[in-house]
Amino acid sequence: MQVAPWLPQTIKLVSHPKARDQSVATTQIKAGSSILTTPAFASILLDSEKGRRCDNCFRLPQDKPLRRCTGCGSYWYCNAECQNVQWRKHHKRICKTINVFTVSPGYQALPLHEKHDSILLSHVIAQMSFSSTPYSLEDSSLTSVFLSLLPHADDSVTAPVICPIKPPPPAHLLQTLYTRFGNNNFAIHSHLNTIGHGIFPIASRLFNHSCLPNAAAKYHLSPDQSVVMEIVALQEIQPGEQICLPYLDPALLQTRQQILEISYGFKCRCPSCSFLNRAEPLPEPPIDPKELSNREIQLRNFVGFVLRTGVELPKISIETTLPALRCFLRESYMADLSNQFRDASHESQYDLAFESGITLLSLYLLVYPENYPQIGMHLLELAKTSWNRRISSPDLPETQDTEIKSQVQVFLSAASRVLTVLGEEGDDDGPLKEIAVLERLLSEE
């Protein structure tokens, strides 16, 4: 067993046959419990969020518009405090050179993901340049932990160009750092929407991947500080049980093995992946609309979601999927069904939205582990769709109105149970607040 000052008391590190280590619980951890809270070593906003959010805390502007850096005009802040935090952290080193760099041929030639890596690596190098001994590899605990991570399995991975920084870093340092980027960085999200990327060395060091994870990461966006990650238990975790996160969306049933092997250098052998390997090739869904509809009814009956108040969500394993239903595990089918639900909801085609939404919920319950946030978010969307159906149809018969109102209540109750496990995260106007608003409107009737 290894001991480190950053290791929570509820976790111990033990050897793993392939990964560096595995984190196992030292005590029973209840669903919804916080396992770890850790700051970002470095972070960047997505290009689509630049100017919309503070470059330091990632929050959307509250009462006042964002302040633009007068030096470069390329970074925005919600107040002077956030600007000062990032100035001292790294921005002072790149403020005068970032604009010339981002229009340079070398930077412009990079693919989008490497552009993100380039800026993130520039932030890391700029930050390390401020140490008492510039570019010391032992200057901080986060630096040391980051360098202790396993490098990318592909030796041909080379660091992209970075923004010129004075004093310049040693030539070998960029490559040393970058080989730990692609297989260790995290997508920072707010309510499942990715808004940036970040390096969280302690989380990378502690948690291995599973397509059926028992924990998940969420992000706190607080004034005057950088983004903070919190790892939360999705289910009750027993002593001695490994704690795992999803490195990818578990719904990427057909492509995740390839992505994991290319990006992270391993083959996942979790029960879900083992089942999918045996089930390949997955059949195509029926082309005939009537046959497809009958098969979707079979899927919903198989999963067994009951639209009744107080009923728990089914706990069903993907490994039990009947051969006739395996066609629905194709990623293209799930994407098409999700689009159908969204479009039908927006276009007030409520019967179609309800049917496709329940089918999609059944798939989510089959694919995602218990209390996975995507399940709760979809239940909330089903509640909003049913609510919109009520208010857009004032002449509904009383019995039908009562039935739809009951649907809203069931969806809201189930969504609340799932999303309360993860808790508040990301932007202030989150799904739990939306649930509270809809519940209040129902109670006032």
Short mmCIF file of C-alpha atoms in Angstrom, two decimals:
data_model
loop_
_atom_site.label_atom_id
_atom_site.label_comp_id
_atom_site.label_asym_id
_atom_site.label_seq_id
_atom_site.Cartn_x
_atom_site.Cartn_y
_atom_site.Cartn_z
CA MET A 1 0.00 0.00 0.00
CA GLN A 2 1.23 3.48 -0.88
CA VAL A 3 0.69 6.57 1.27
CA ALA A 4 0.73 10.12 -0.06
CA PRO A 5 -0.26 13.46 1.55
CA TRP A 6 -2.91 13.98 -1.15
CA LEU A 7 -4.54 10.57 -0.62
CA PRO A 8 -8.00 10.78 1.03
CA GLN A 9 -8.51 8.65 4.13
CA THR A 10 -11.35 6.76 2.44
CA ILE A 11 -8.98 5.43 -0.27
CA LYS A 12 -5.88 3.30 -0.42
CA LEU A 13 -3.69 2.55 -3.44
CA VAL A 14 -2.97 -1.08 -4.19
CA SER A 15 -1.19 -2.72 -7.09
CA HIS A 16 -3.01 -3.29 -10.38
CA PRO A 17 -2.03 -5.92 -12.94
CA LYS A 18 -1.88 -3.39 -15.81
CA ALA A 19 -2.44 0.17 -14.58
CA ARG A 20 0.01 1.83 -12.23
CA ASP A 21 -2.25 1.33 -9.22
CA GLN A 22 -5.89 1.05 -8.33
CA SER A 23 -7.81 2.99 -5.70
CA VAL A 24 -9.96 0.92 -3.39
CA ALA A 25 -12.28 2.08 -0.65
CA THR A 26 -11.05 1.66 2.92
CA THR A 27 -14.55 2.10 4.32
CA GLN A 28 -18.11 2.00 3.08
CA ILE A 29 -18.86 5.02 0.91
CA LYS A 30 -22.50 5.97 0.49
CA ALA A 31 -24.00 7.09 -2.82
CA GLY A 32 -23.69 10.85 -3.12
CA SER A 33 -20.66 11.03 -0.82
CA SER A 34 -17.68 13.16 -1.79
CA ILE A 35 -14.59 11.01 -2.37
CA LEU A 36 -12.09 13.67 -3.44
CA THR A 37 -11.91 17.40 -4.08
CA THR A 38 -8.94 18.64 -6.07
CA PRO A 39 -7.98 21.88 -7.89
CA ALA A 40 -6.99 22.13 -11.52
CA PHE A 41 -3.27 22.21 -12.20
CA ALA A 42 -4.09 24.07 -15.44
CA SER A 43 -7.21 24.65 -17.51
CA ILE A 44 -8.50 26.28 -20.70
CA LEU A 45 -11.91 27.23 -22.04
CA LEU A 46 -13.17 25.87 -25.33
CA ASP A 47 -12.99 28.39 -28.17
CA SER A 48 -16.80 28.50 -28.24
CA GLU A 49 -16.83 29.65 -24.61
CA LYS A 50 -14.14 32.34 -24.92
CA GLY A 51 -15.65 35.74 -24.16
CA ARG A 52 -18.77 34.09 -22.70
CA ARG A 53 -17.12 32.82 -19.52
CA CYS A 54 -14.37 33.98 -17.20
CA ASP A 55 -11.03 32.47 -18.27
CA ASN A 56 -10.10 31.88 -14.64
CA CYS A 57 -13.18 30.57 -12.81
CA PHE A 58 -15.15 29.52 -15.94
CA ARG A 59 -18.32 31.16 -14.59
CA LEU A 60 -20.82 32.96 -16.77
CA PRO A 61 -21.06 36.71 -16.04
CA GLN A 62 -23.34 37.43 -13.11
CA ASP A 63 -24.30 41.08 -12.52
CA LYS A 64 -21.65 42.76 -14.68
CA PRO A 65 -20.19 42.07 -18.14
CA LEU A 66 -16.83 40.33 -18.38
CA ARG A 67 -13.66 42.45 -18.21
CA ARG A 68 -11.36 42.03 -21.19
CA CYS A 69 -7.60 41.89 -20.60
CA THR A 70 -6.29 45.25 -21.85
CA GLY A 71 -2.90 43.72 -22.59
CA CYS A 72 -3.89 41.00 -25.07
CA GLY A 73 -7.64 41.35 -25.52
CA SER A 74 -7.86 37.56 -25.72
CA TYR A 75 -8.74 36.68 -22.12
CA TRP A 76 -11.87 37.74 -20.21
CA TYR A 77 -12.52 37.89 -16.48
CA CYS A 78 -15.55 38.37 -14.26
CA ASN A 79 -13.68 40.73 -11.91
CA ALA A 80 -10.27 42.08 -10.95
CA GLU A 81 -9.73 39.27 -8.45
CA CYS A 82 -10.02 36.54 -11.10
CA GLN A 83 -7.80 38.53 -13.42
CA ASN A 84 -5.15 38.90 -10.73
CA VAL A 85 -5.29 35.19 -9.87
CA GLN A 86 -4.61 34.19 -13.46
CA TRP A 87 -2.05 36.95 -13.97
CA ARG A 88 0.02 35.60 -11.11
CA LYS A 89 -0.56 32.00 -12.12
CA HIS A 90 0.49 32.17 -15.79
CA HIS A 91 -1.00 35.01 -17.84
CA LYS A 92 1.80 37.48 -17.11
CA ARG A 93 4.18 35.27 -19.12
CA ILE A 94 2.00 35.00 -22.26
CA CYS A 95 -0.04 38.22 -22.34
CA LYS A 96 2.25 40.05 -24.78
CA THR A 97 2.88 37.09 -27.08
CA ILE A 98 -0.35 35.06 -27.19
CA ASN A 99 -1.97 36.94 -30.11
CA VAL A 100 1.09 36.77 -32.36
CA PHE A 101 1.39 33.09 -31.51
CA THR A 102 -2.24 32.13 -32.26
CA VAL A 103 -2.06 33.65 -35.77
CA SER A 104 1.32 32.06 -36.53
CA PRO A 105 1.49 29.40 -39.28
CA GLY A 106 2.74 26.78 -36.82
CA TYR A 107 -0.27 27.19 -34.54
CA GLN A 108 -2.81 27.54 -37.36
CA ALA A 109 -1.58 24.28 -38.93
CA LEU A 110 -2.51 22.30 -35.81
CA PRO A 111 -5.74 20.26 -35.66
CA LEU A 112 -8.30 21.71 -33.25
CA HIS A 113 -7.56 19.29 -30.39
CA GLU A 114 -3.83 20.05 -30.69
CA LYS A 115 -4.58 23.79 -30.60
CA HIS A 116 -6.29 23.20 -27.27
CA ASP A 117 -3.31 21.14 -26.09
CA SER A 118 -0.94 23.87 -27.26
CA ILE A 119 -2.63 26.58 -25.18
CA LEU A 120 -3.02 24.28 -22.19
CA LEU A 121 0.65 23.30 -22.39
CA SER A 122 1.55 27.00 -22.69
CA HIS A 123 -0.36 27.64 -19.46
CA VAL A 124 1.52 24.83 -17.72
CA ILE A 125 4.93 26.01 -18.91
CA ALA A 126 4.16 29.63 -18.00
CA GLN A 127 3.05 28.50 -14.56
CA MET A 128 6.22 26.46 -14.02
CA SER A 129 8.36 29.42 -15.09
CA PHE A 130 7.28 31.30 -11.97
CA SER A 131 8.79 28.79 -9.55
CA SER A 132 11.73 29.78 -7.38
CA THR A 133 13.80 27.47 -9.55
CA PRO A 134 12.17 27.87 -13.00
CA TYR A 135 10.95 24.60 -14.48
CA SER A 136 11.83 22.57 -11.43
CA LEU A 137 10.09 19.22 -11.69
CA GLU A 138 9.68 19.04 -7.92
CA ASP A 139 8.43 22.57 -7.31
CA SER A 140 4.90 21.64 -6.26
CA SER A 141 3.02 18.54 -5.23
CA LEU A 142 0.72 18.81 -8.27
CA THR A 143 3.71 18.99 -10.60
CA SER A 144 5.25 15.94 -8.98
CA VAL A 145 2.00 13.99 -9.17
CA PHE A 146 1.49 14.97 -12.81
CA LEU A 147 4.97 13.76 -13.73
CA SER A 148 4.34 10.49 -11.90
CA LEU A 149 1.48 9.67 -14.30
CA LEU A 150 2.03 7.04 -16.93
CA PRO A 151 3.01 8.57 -20.31
CA HIS A 152 1.11 7.89 -23.50
CA ALA A 153 1.75 4.41 -24.85
CA ASP A 154 2.54 5.79 -28.32
CA ASP A 155 6.19 6.91 -28.36
CA SER A 156 5.62 8.86 -31.58
CA VAL A 157 3.40 11.47 -29.87
CA THR A 158 5.22 14.81 -30.06
CA ALA A 159 4.46 18.06 -28.30
CA PRO A 160 2.89 20.86 -30.37
CA VAL A 161 4.38 24.33 -30.64
CA ILE A 162 3.66 26.57 -27.67
CA CYS A 163 3.45 30.28 -27.02
CA PRO A 164 6.94 31.84 -26.59
CA ILE A 165 7.72 32.19 -22.89
CA LYS A 166 10.67 33.78 -21.09
CA PRO A 167 12.70 32.23 -19.70
CA PRO A 168 12.29 29.45 -22.32
CA PRO A 169 11.76 25.93 -20.98
CA PRO A 170 14.32 23.13 -21.43
CA ALA A 171 13.78 21.32 -24.74
CA HIS A 172 13.01 17.98 -23.12
CA LEU A 173 10.41 19.41 -20.71
CA LEU A 174 7.68 19.98 -23.32
CA GLN A 175 7.83 16.38 -24.48
CA THR A 176 7.95 15.04 -20.91
CA LEU A 177 4.81 16.97 -20.01
CA TYR A 178 2.94 16.40 -23.26
CA THR A 179 3.27 12.61 -23.18
CA ARG A 180 1.04 12.79 -20.08
CA PHE A 181 -1.60 15.02 -21.70
CA GLY A 182 -3.89 12.99 -23.95
CA ASN A 183 -4.35 10.04 -21.62
CA ASN A 184 -4.77 12.07 -18.42
CA ASN A 185 -6.61 15.33 -19.16
CA PHE A 186 -10.29 15.81 -18.35
CA ALA A 187 -13.16 17.50 -20.17
CA ILE A 188 -14.59 20.12 -17.81
CA HIS A 189 -18.37 20.23 -18.05
CA SER A 190 -21.38 22.02 -16.66
CA HIS A 191 -24.59 19.95 -16.65
CA LEU A 192 -23.05 17.50 -19.17
CA ASN A 193 -22.04 20.30 -21.58
CA THR A 194 -18.28 20.46 -22.12
CA ILE A 195 -16.93 23.98 -21.58
CA GLY A 196 -13.19 23.41 -21.29
CA HIS A 197 -10.30 21.06 -20.61
CA GLY A 198 -8.15 20.69 -17.54
CA ILE A 199 -5.33 18.83 -15.86
CA PHE A 200 -6.24 17.30 -12.49
CA PRO A 201 -3.18 15.20 -11.62
CA ILE A 202 -4.45 13.70 -8.38
CA ALA A 203 -7.67 12.43 -9.97
CA SER A 204 -5.66 11.02 -12.89
CA ARG A 205 -3.29 9.33 -10.46
CA LEU A 206 -6.03 7.76 -8.36
CA PHE A 207 -8.85 6.55 -10.58
CA ASN A 208 -8.89 3.98 -13.35
CA HIS A 209 -11.56 3.68 -16.01
CA SER A 210 -14.69 1.59 -16.15
CA CYS A 211 -17.57 1.68 -18.64
CA LEU A 212 -19.75 0.86 -15.60
CA PRO A 213 -18.27 3.39 -13.15
CA ASN A 214 -19.27 3.69 -9.52
CA ALA A 215 -18.12 7.32 -9.30
CA ALA A 216 -18.17 10.43 -11.47
CA ALA A 217 -16.49 13.82 -11.67
CA LYS A 218 -18.28 17.12 -11.32
CA TYR A 219 -16.90 20.65 -11.37
CA HIS A 220 -17.33 23.61 -9.06
CA LEU A 221 -17.17 27.09 -10.59
CA SER A 222 -16.57 29.55 -7.76
CA PRO A 223 -15.70 33.28 -7.76
CA ASP A 224 -12.05 34.25 -7.65
CA GLN A 225 -10.60 30.75 -8.00
CA SER A 226 -9.80 28.21 -10.67
CA VAL A 227 -12.04 25.24 -11.44
CA VAL A 228 -12.25 22.54 -8.77
CA MET A 229 -13.09 18.89 -9.47
CA GLU A 230 -15.04 16.76 -7.05
CA ILE A 231 -15.35 12.98 -7.34
CA VAL A 232 -18.72 11.70 -6.10
CA ALA A 233 -19.86 8.13 -5.45
CA LEU A 234 -22.76 7.19 -7.75
CA GLN A 235 -23.54 4.04 -5.79
CA GLU A 236 -22.72 2.56 -2.43
CA ILE A 237 -19.08 1.44 -2.57
CA GLN A 238 -17.96 -1.36 -0.26
CA PRO A 239 -14.57 -1.60 1.52
CA GLY A 240 -12.02 -3.16 -0.82
CA GLU A 241 -14.00 -2.22 -3.95
CA GLN A 242 -12.13 -0.35 -6.67
CA ILE A 243 -13.33 3.19 -7.38
CA CYS A 244 -13.56 3.91 -11.11
CA LEU A 245 -14.50 6.83 -13.35
CA PRO A 246 -15.66 6.83 -16.97
CA TYR A 247 -12.95 8.18 -19.27
CA LEU A 248 -15.53 8.19 -22.07
CA ASP A 249 -19.30 8.33 -22.39
CA PRO A 250 -20.40 4.74 -21.63
CA ALA A 251 -22.98 5.05 -24.44
CA LEU A 252 -20.16 4.89 -27.03
CA LEU A 253 -20.74 1.18 -27.21
CA GLN A 254 -19.15 0.53 -30.61
CA THR A 255 -16.25 2.99 -30.67
CA ARG A 256 -15.09 3.22 -27.08
CA GLN A 257 -12.73 0.23 -27.28
CA GLN A 258 -10.87 1.80 -30.19
CA ILE A 259 -10.78 5.22 -28.51
CA LEU A 260 -9.53 3.76 -25.23
CA GLU A 261 -6.80 1.82 -27.00
CA ILE A 262 -5.65 4.76 -29.13
CA SER A 263 -5.99 7.52 -26.52
CA TYR A 264 -5.22 5.64 -23.32
CA GLY A 265 -3.27 2.60 -24.43
CA PHE A 266 -5.40 -0.18 -22.93
CA LYS A 267 -8.25 -2.50 -23.77
CA CYS A 268 -11.19 -2.34 -21.41
CA ARG A 269 -12.33 -5.72 -20.12
CA CYS A 270 -15.23 -4.57 -17.95
CA PRO A 271 -18.39 -6.75 -18.04
CA SER A 272 -20.03 -4.37 -20.52
CA CYS A 273 -17.11 -4.49 -22.98
CA SER A 274 -16.73 -8.24 -22.60
CA PHE A 275 -20.41 -8.70 -23.44
CA LEU A 276 -20.17 -6.40 -26.47
CA ASN A 277 -17.14 -8.29 -27.76
CA ARG A 278 -19.17 -11.50 -27.64
CA ALA A 279 -22.21 -9.83 -29.22
CA GLU A 280 -20.36 -8.42 -32.25
CA PRO A 281 -21.33 -7.76 -34.92
CA LEU A 282 -24.40 -5.92 -33.67
CA PRO A 283 -27.36 -6.38 -36.05
CA GLU A 284 -29.04 -3.46 -37.79
CA PRO A 285 -32.43 -2.27 -36.47
CA PRO A 286 -35.44 -3.33 -38.54
CA ILE A 287 -36.15 -1.17 -41.59
CA ASP A 288 -39.89 -1.78 -41.61
CA PRO A 289 -41.52 0.88 -39.34
CA LYS A 290 -44.07 -1.52 -37.88
CA GLU A 291 -41.46 -4.15 -37.08
CA LEU A 292 -39.18 -1.47 -35.58
CA SER A 293 -42.03 -0.18 -33.41
CA ASN A 294 -42.83 -3.69 -32.17
CA ARG A 295 -39.18 -4.29 -31.35
CA GLU A 296 -39.00 -0.97 -29.43
CA ILE A 297 -42.06 -2.00 -27.41
CA GLN A 298 -40.21 -5.24 -26.64
CA LEU A 299 -37.20 -3.20 -25.46
CA ARG A 300 -39.34 -1.07 -23.15
CA ASN A 301 -41.03 -4.16 -21.69
CA PHE A 302 -37.66 -5.86 -21.24
CA VAL A 303 -36.21 -2.94 -19.26
CA GLY A 304 -39.43 -2.64 -17.28
CA PHE A 305 -39.69 1.08 -16.51
CA VAL A 306 -43.08 1.65 -14.85
CA LEU A 307 -44.59 5.13 -15.03
CA ARG A 308 -45.98 5.13 -11.50
CA THR A 309 -45.28 7.35 -8.50
CA GLY A 310 -42.81 5.96 -5.98
CA VAL A 311 -41.52 3.19 -8.24
CA GLU A 312 -37.74 2.78 -8.27
CA LEU A 313 -35.90 2.84 -11.59
CA PRO A 314 -35.09 -0.64 -12.89
CA LYS A 315 -31.58 -1.94 -12.26
CA ILE A 316 -30.77 -3.97 -15.33
CA SER A 317 -27.47 -5.16 -16.78
CA ILE A 318 -26.51 -4.72 -20.43
CA GLU A 319 -25.18 -8.28 -20.30
CA THR A 320 -28.76 -9.57 -20.11
CA THR A 321 -29.79 -7.92 -23.39
CA LEU A 322 -31.79 -10.34 -25.51
CA PRO A 323 -30.36 -11.11 -28.98
CA ALA A 324 -33.42 -9.54 -30.66
CA LEU A 325 -32.74 -6.26 -28.84
CA ARG A 326 -29.00 -5.96 -29.49
CA CYS A 327 -29.65 -3.91 -32.63
CA PHE A 328 -30.59 -1.03 -30.32
CA LEU A 329 -27.05 -0.96 -28.90
CA ARG A 330 -25.76 0.54 -32.12
CA GLU A 331 -24.52 4.11 -31.56
CA SER A 332 -26.23 5.35 -34.72
CA TYR A 333 -29.61 4.14 -33.46
CA MET A 334 -29.20 5.92 -30.12
CA ALA A 335 -28.13 9.12 -31.86
CA ASP A 336 -31.10 9.00 -34.23
CA LEU A 337 -33.50 8.27 -31.39
CA SER A 338 -32.10 11.14 -29.31
CA ASN A 339 -32.52 13.51 -32.25
CA GLN A 340 -36.06 12.26 -32.82
CA PHE A 341 -36.99 12.91 -29.20
CA ARG A 342 -35.45 16.38 -29.22
CA ASP A 343 -37.01 17.42 -32.53
CA ALA A 344 -40.44 16.04 -31.69
CA SER A 345 -40.40 17.85 -28.33
CA HIS A 346 -39.45 21.17 -29.95
CA GLU A 347 -42.04 20.76 -32.70
CA SER A 348 -44.86 19.93 -30.25
CA GLN A 349 -45.24 16.37 -31.61
CA TYR A 350 -45.82 15.15 -28.09
CA ASP A 351 -47.04 11.62 -28.76
CA LEU A 352 -43.93 10.90 -30.80
CA ALA A 353 -41.74 12.67 -28.24
CA PHE A 354 -43.20 10.61 -25.39
CA GLU A 355 -42.76 7.29 -27.17
CA SER A 356 -39.22 7.99 -28.38
CA GLY A 357 -38.31 9.49 -25.00
CA ILE A 358 -39.42 6.40 -23.08
CA THR A 359 -37.56 4.15 -25.51
CA LEU A 360 -34.42 6.28 -25.06
CA LEU A 361 -34.83 6.13 -21.28
CA SER A 362 -35.00 2.34 -21.51
CA LEU A 363 -31.74 2.33 -23.46
CA TYR A 364 -30.08 4.64 -20.94
CA LEU A 365 -31.13 2.38 -18.07
CA LEU A 366 -29.59 -0.53 -19.96
CA VAL A 367 -26.34 1.20 -20.93
CA TYR A 368 -25.52 3.53 -18.03
CA PRO A 369 -24.78 2.47 -14.44
CA GLU A 370 -27.10 3.30 -11.57
CA ASN A 371 -27.53 7.04 -10.86
CA TYR A 372 -25.54 8.10 -13.91
CA PRO A 373 -26.25 11.82 -14.53
CA GLN A 374 -27.36 11.31 -18.14
CA ILE A 375 -30.32 9.26 -16.88
CA GLY A 376 -31.43 12.06 -14.56
CA MET A 377 -31.04 14.73 -17.24
CA HIS A 378 -33.16 12.73 -19.66
CA LEU A 379 -35.86 12.19 -17.03
CA LEU A 380 -35.96 15.96 -16.55
CA GLU A 381 -36.35 16.46 -20.31
CA LEU A 382 -39.24 13.99 -20.28
CA ALA A 383 -40.85 15.96 -17.44
CA LYS A 384 -40.49 19.24 -19.34
CA THR A 385 -41.90 17.69 -22.50
CA SER A 386 -44.97 16.39 -20.62
CA TRP A 387 -45.38 19.76 -18.89
CA ASN A 388 -45.24 21.60 -22.20
CA ARG A 389 -47.85 19.24 -23.57
CA ARG A 390 -50.20 20.23 -20.73
CA ILE A 391 -49.80 23.98 -20.98
CA SER A 392 -50.02 23.99 -24.79
CA SER A 393 -53.30 22.01 -24.72
CA PRO A 394 -55.68 23.85 -22.36
CA ASP A 395 -58.70 21.95 -23.67
CA LEU A 396 -57.48 18.48 -22.73
CA PRO A 397 -60.13 16.26 -21.11
CA GLU A 398 -59.75 16.23 -17.33
CA THR A 399 -58.77 12.56 -17.22
CA GLN A 400 -56.01 13.07 -19.81
CA ASP A 401 -54.80 16.23 -18.08
CA THR A 402 -54.60 14.34 -14.78
CA GLU A 403 -52.70 11.51 -16.47
CA ILE A 404 -50.13 13.86 -17.99
CA LYS A 405 -49.73 15.72 -14.70
CA SER A 406 -49.00 12.39 -13.03
CA GLN A 407 -46.37 11.69 -15.72
CA VAL A 408 -44.66 14.99 -14.93
CA GLN A 409 -44.60 14.14 -11.22
CA VAL A 410 -43.12 10.69 -11.83
CA PHE A 411 -40.42 11.99 -14.16
CA LEU A 412 -39.53 14.82 -11.76
CA SER A 413 -39.36 12.49 -8.76
CA ALA A 414 -37.11 10.03 -10.59
CA ALA A 415 -34.92 12.82 -12.01
CA SER A 416 -34.51 14.33 -8.55
CA ARG A 417 -33.47 10.97 -7.04
CA VAL A 418 -30.79 10.46 -9.68
CA LEU A 419 -29.42 14.00 -9.89
CA THR A 420 -29.40 14.56 -6.12
CA VAL A 421 -26.74 11.84 -5.91
CA LEU A 422 -24.33 13.94 -7.99
CA GLY A 423 -25.55 17.17 -6.40
CA GLU A 424 -25.16 20.79 -7.45
CA GLU A 425 -22.39 21.44 -9.96
CA GLY A 426 -21.36 23.68 -12.82
CA ASP A 427 -23.42 26.78 -13.57
CA ASP A 428 -25.88 28.10 -11.01
CA ASP A 429 -29.04 27.50 -13.06
CA GLY A 430 -28.74 23.73 -12.92
CA PRO A 431 -31.20 20.86 -13.35
CA LEU A 432 -31.97 20.57 -9.63
CA LYS A 433 -33.24 24.15 -9.67
CA GLU A 434 -35.33 23.39 -12.76
CA ILE A 435 -36.83 20.41 -10.94
CA ALA A 436 -37.67 22.61 -7.94
CA VAL A 437 -39.42 25.16 -10.19
CA LEU A 438 -41.55 22.51 -11.91
CA GLU A 439 -42.42 20.87 -8.59
CA ARG A 440 -43.54 24.25 -7.22
CA LEU A 441 -45.70 24.89 -10.28
CA LEU A 442 -47.35 21.49 -9.87
CA SER A 443 -48.00 22.06 -6.17
CA GLU A 444 -49.63 25.44 -6.84
CA GLU A 445 -52.31 23.95 -9.08
#
